[in-house]
């Protein structure tokens, strides 16, 4: 295939580019390098089947031009991370709403099949034991910017879905549940790389609130091949499909696991939500996926356990540390 990956320099996008190239496909990554970074793609630089185009999904002319290079579009570009959404609400909304509209409309014009990456955030505060794809969305107050990501991504799904139905093109929406792995940065939220960074530098590990909130972390290495399989499976077309892991953990327990796995002498510091995200922040108490639809469609079975997922982040951070570079250079 000739694939276009928007957000290709981001965390999940760069792993998708690696996977597609390893499978023998041609790839054009489009990324404005706002939260993604070029170093995530350094292993592909100079590869004859790979190209990075630096630019924004908000640039309609550029998007149309880039999408023309492919027969398949993976749309992963988005303003992500709770800190990004809360600190830069307008910019986040623009990217997440108009960016998706531009990419999907270009895909439809060019008759390219497409996948739109969505998120478990679309379920909002629904804390059911195993959220299936038809679970209700329960959001807080409409004007709280905290919910803008969930609201925008919900609209993105509709844009993808309605265009998919009208055009008859194969399209898939994937809902990611707290996906983690190498190259993920803790700068914009994302608790696992944050905790690993804190533990490695001996700083206190910052648990927001009481730490009783629960999450189920999934590995990027489980979800990347699943994205490609879903797009190649007609029964998955014009559907939203959950992708994630299966081991649930409280954030307090996660903090302790990270401290133990790193062998760090960091302590745990509880930080009130207001201090972390500002006044009136509402957290999800629990977010646990039901991935049985993906299992039915493509035999999806998450292989990565929590300790191995944390281990993959730890290994990556250690390999990237100045001390490791110095050791390699000597
Ligand atoms: N969290 C935390 N400390 C941090 C960063 C995040 O306790 O330094 C919490 C956050 O409040 C949430 C959970 O960890 O309850 C997962 O946060 P993340 O931003 O990774 O993903 P979310 O599930 O909120 O989208």
mmCIF file of N, CA, C and O in Angstrom, residues 108 111-114 160-171 237-238:
data_model
loop_
_atom_site.group_PDB
_atom_site.id
_atom_site.type_symbol
_atom_site.label_atom_id
_atom_site.label_comp_id
_atom_site.label_asym_id
_atom_site.label_seq_id
_atom_site.Cartn_x
_atom_site.Cartn_y
_atom_site.Cartn_z
ATOM 1 N N UNK A 108 -11.650 11.275 1.013
ATOM 2 C CA UNK A 108 -12.855 10.969 0.227
ATOM 3 C C UNK A 108 -12.675 11.463 -1.218
ATOM 4 O O UNK A 108 -12.967 10.751 -2.175
ATOM 5 N N UNK A 111 -10.476 9.160 -3.027
ATOM 6 C CA UNK A 111 -10.933 7.756 -2.970
ATOM 7 C C UNK A 111 -9.910 6.877 -2.233
ATOM 8 O O UNK A 111 -9.617 5.750 -2.651
ATOM 9 N N UNK A 112 -9.354 7.389 -1.148
ATOM 10 C CA UNK A 112 -8.410 6.603 -0.336
ATOM 11 C C UNK A 112 -9.165 6.027 0.859
ATOM 12 O O UNK A 112 -9.974 6.721 1.478
ATOM 13 N N UNK A 113 -8.905 4.776 1.197
ATOM 14 C CA UNK A 113 -9.514 4.245 2.425
ATOM 15 C C UNK A 113 -8.827 4.923 3.621
ATOM 16 O O UNK A 113 -7.674 5.347 3.506
ATOM 17 N N UNK A 114 -9.508 5.005 4.737
ATOM 18 C CA UNK A 114 -8.917 5.769 5.836
ATOM 19 C C UNK A 114 -9.272 5.216 7.210
ATOM 20 O O UNK A 114 -10.302 4.565 7.402
ATOM 21 N N UNK A 160 -15.837 10.964 10.316
ATOM 22 C CA UNK A 160 -15.307 9.756 9.669
ATOM 23 C C UNK A 160 -16.444 8.821 9.259
ATOM 24 O O UNK A 160 -16.490 8.311 8.139
ATOM 25 N N UNK A 161 -17.366 8.642 10.159
ATOM 26 C CA UNK A 161 -18.451 7.669 9.979
ATOM 27 C C UNK A 161 -19.431 8.107 8.887
ATOM 28 O O UNK A 161 -19.802 7.332 7.999
ATOM 29 N N UNK A 162 -19.829 9.382 8.941
ATOM 30 C CA UNK A 162 -20.819 9.873 7.977
ATOM 31 C C UNK A 162 -20.215 9.893 6.567
ATOM 32 O O UNK A 162 -20.839 9.448 5.598
ATOM 33 N N UNK A 163 -18.963 10.369 6.450
ATOM 34 C CA UNK A 163 -18.302 10.360 5.140
ATOM 35 C C UNK A 163 -18.093 8.926 4.648
ATOM 36 O O UNK A 163 -18.202 8.653 3.459
ATOM 37 N N UNK A 164 -17.780 8.035 5.576
ATOM 38 C CA UNK A 164 -17.572 6.632 5.199
ATOM 39 C C UNK A 164 -18.847 6.050 4.601
ATOM 40 O O UNK A 164 -18.824 5.416 3.551
ATOM 41 N N UNK A 165 -19.960 6.323 5.278
ATOM 42 C CA UNK A 165 -21.248 5.811 4.802
ATOM 43 C C UNK A 165 -21.610 6.408 3.451
ATOM 44 O O UNK A 165 -22.026 5.702 2.526
ATOM 45 N N UNK A 166 -21.401 7.730 3.316
ATOM 46 C CA UNK A 166 -21.815 8.407 2.080
ATOM 47 C C UNK A 166 -20.927 8.025 0.897
ATOM 48 O O UNK A 166 -21.397 7.948 -0.236
ATOM 49 N N UNK A 167 -19.647 7.801 1.161
ATOM 50 C CA UNK A 167 -18.714 7.557 0.048
ATOM 51 C C UNK A 167 -18.586 6.075 -0.287
ATOM 52 O O UNK A 167 -18.103 5.721 -1.358
ATOM 53 N N UNK A 168 -18.964 5.225 0.671
ATOM 54 C CA UNK A 168 -18.789 3.792 0.464
ATOM 55 C C UNK A 168 -17.342 3.347 0.584
ATOM 56 O O UNK A 168 -17.002 2.192 0.299
ATOM 57 N N UNK A 169 -16.458 4.268 1.021
ATOM 58 C CA UNK A 169 -15.047 3.893 1.166
ATOM 59 C C UNK A 169 -14.841 3.086 2.447
ATOM 60 O O UNK A 169 -15.526 3.326 3.449
ATOM 61 N N UNK A 170 -13.880 2.148 2.430
ATOM 62 C CA UNK A 170 -13.555 1.467 3.687
ATOM 63 C C UNK A 170 -13.000 2.474 4.689
ATOM 64 O O UNK A 170 -12.083 3.225 4.365
ATOM 65 N N UNK A 171 -13.579 2.540 5.864
ATOM 66 C CA UNK A 171 -13.005 3.403 6.902
ATOM 67 C C UNK A 171 -13.171 2.744 8.260
ATOM 68 O O UNK A 171 -14.079 1.919 8.451
ATOM 69 N N UNK A 237 -15.276 -2.346 8.617
ATOM 70 C CA UNK A 237 -15.425 -1.045 7.968
ATOM 71 C C UNK A 237 -16.653 -0.273 8.448
ATOM 72 O O UNK A 237 -17.705 -0.832 8.700
ATOM 73 N N UNK A 238 -16.434 1.034 8.554
ATOM 74 C CA UNK A 238 -17.424 1.961 9.078
ATOM 75 C C UNK A 238 -17.897 1.588 10.486
ATOM 76 O O UNK A 238 -19.079 1.695 10.819
#
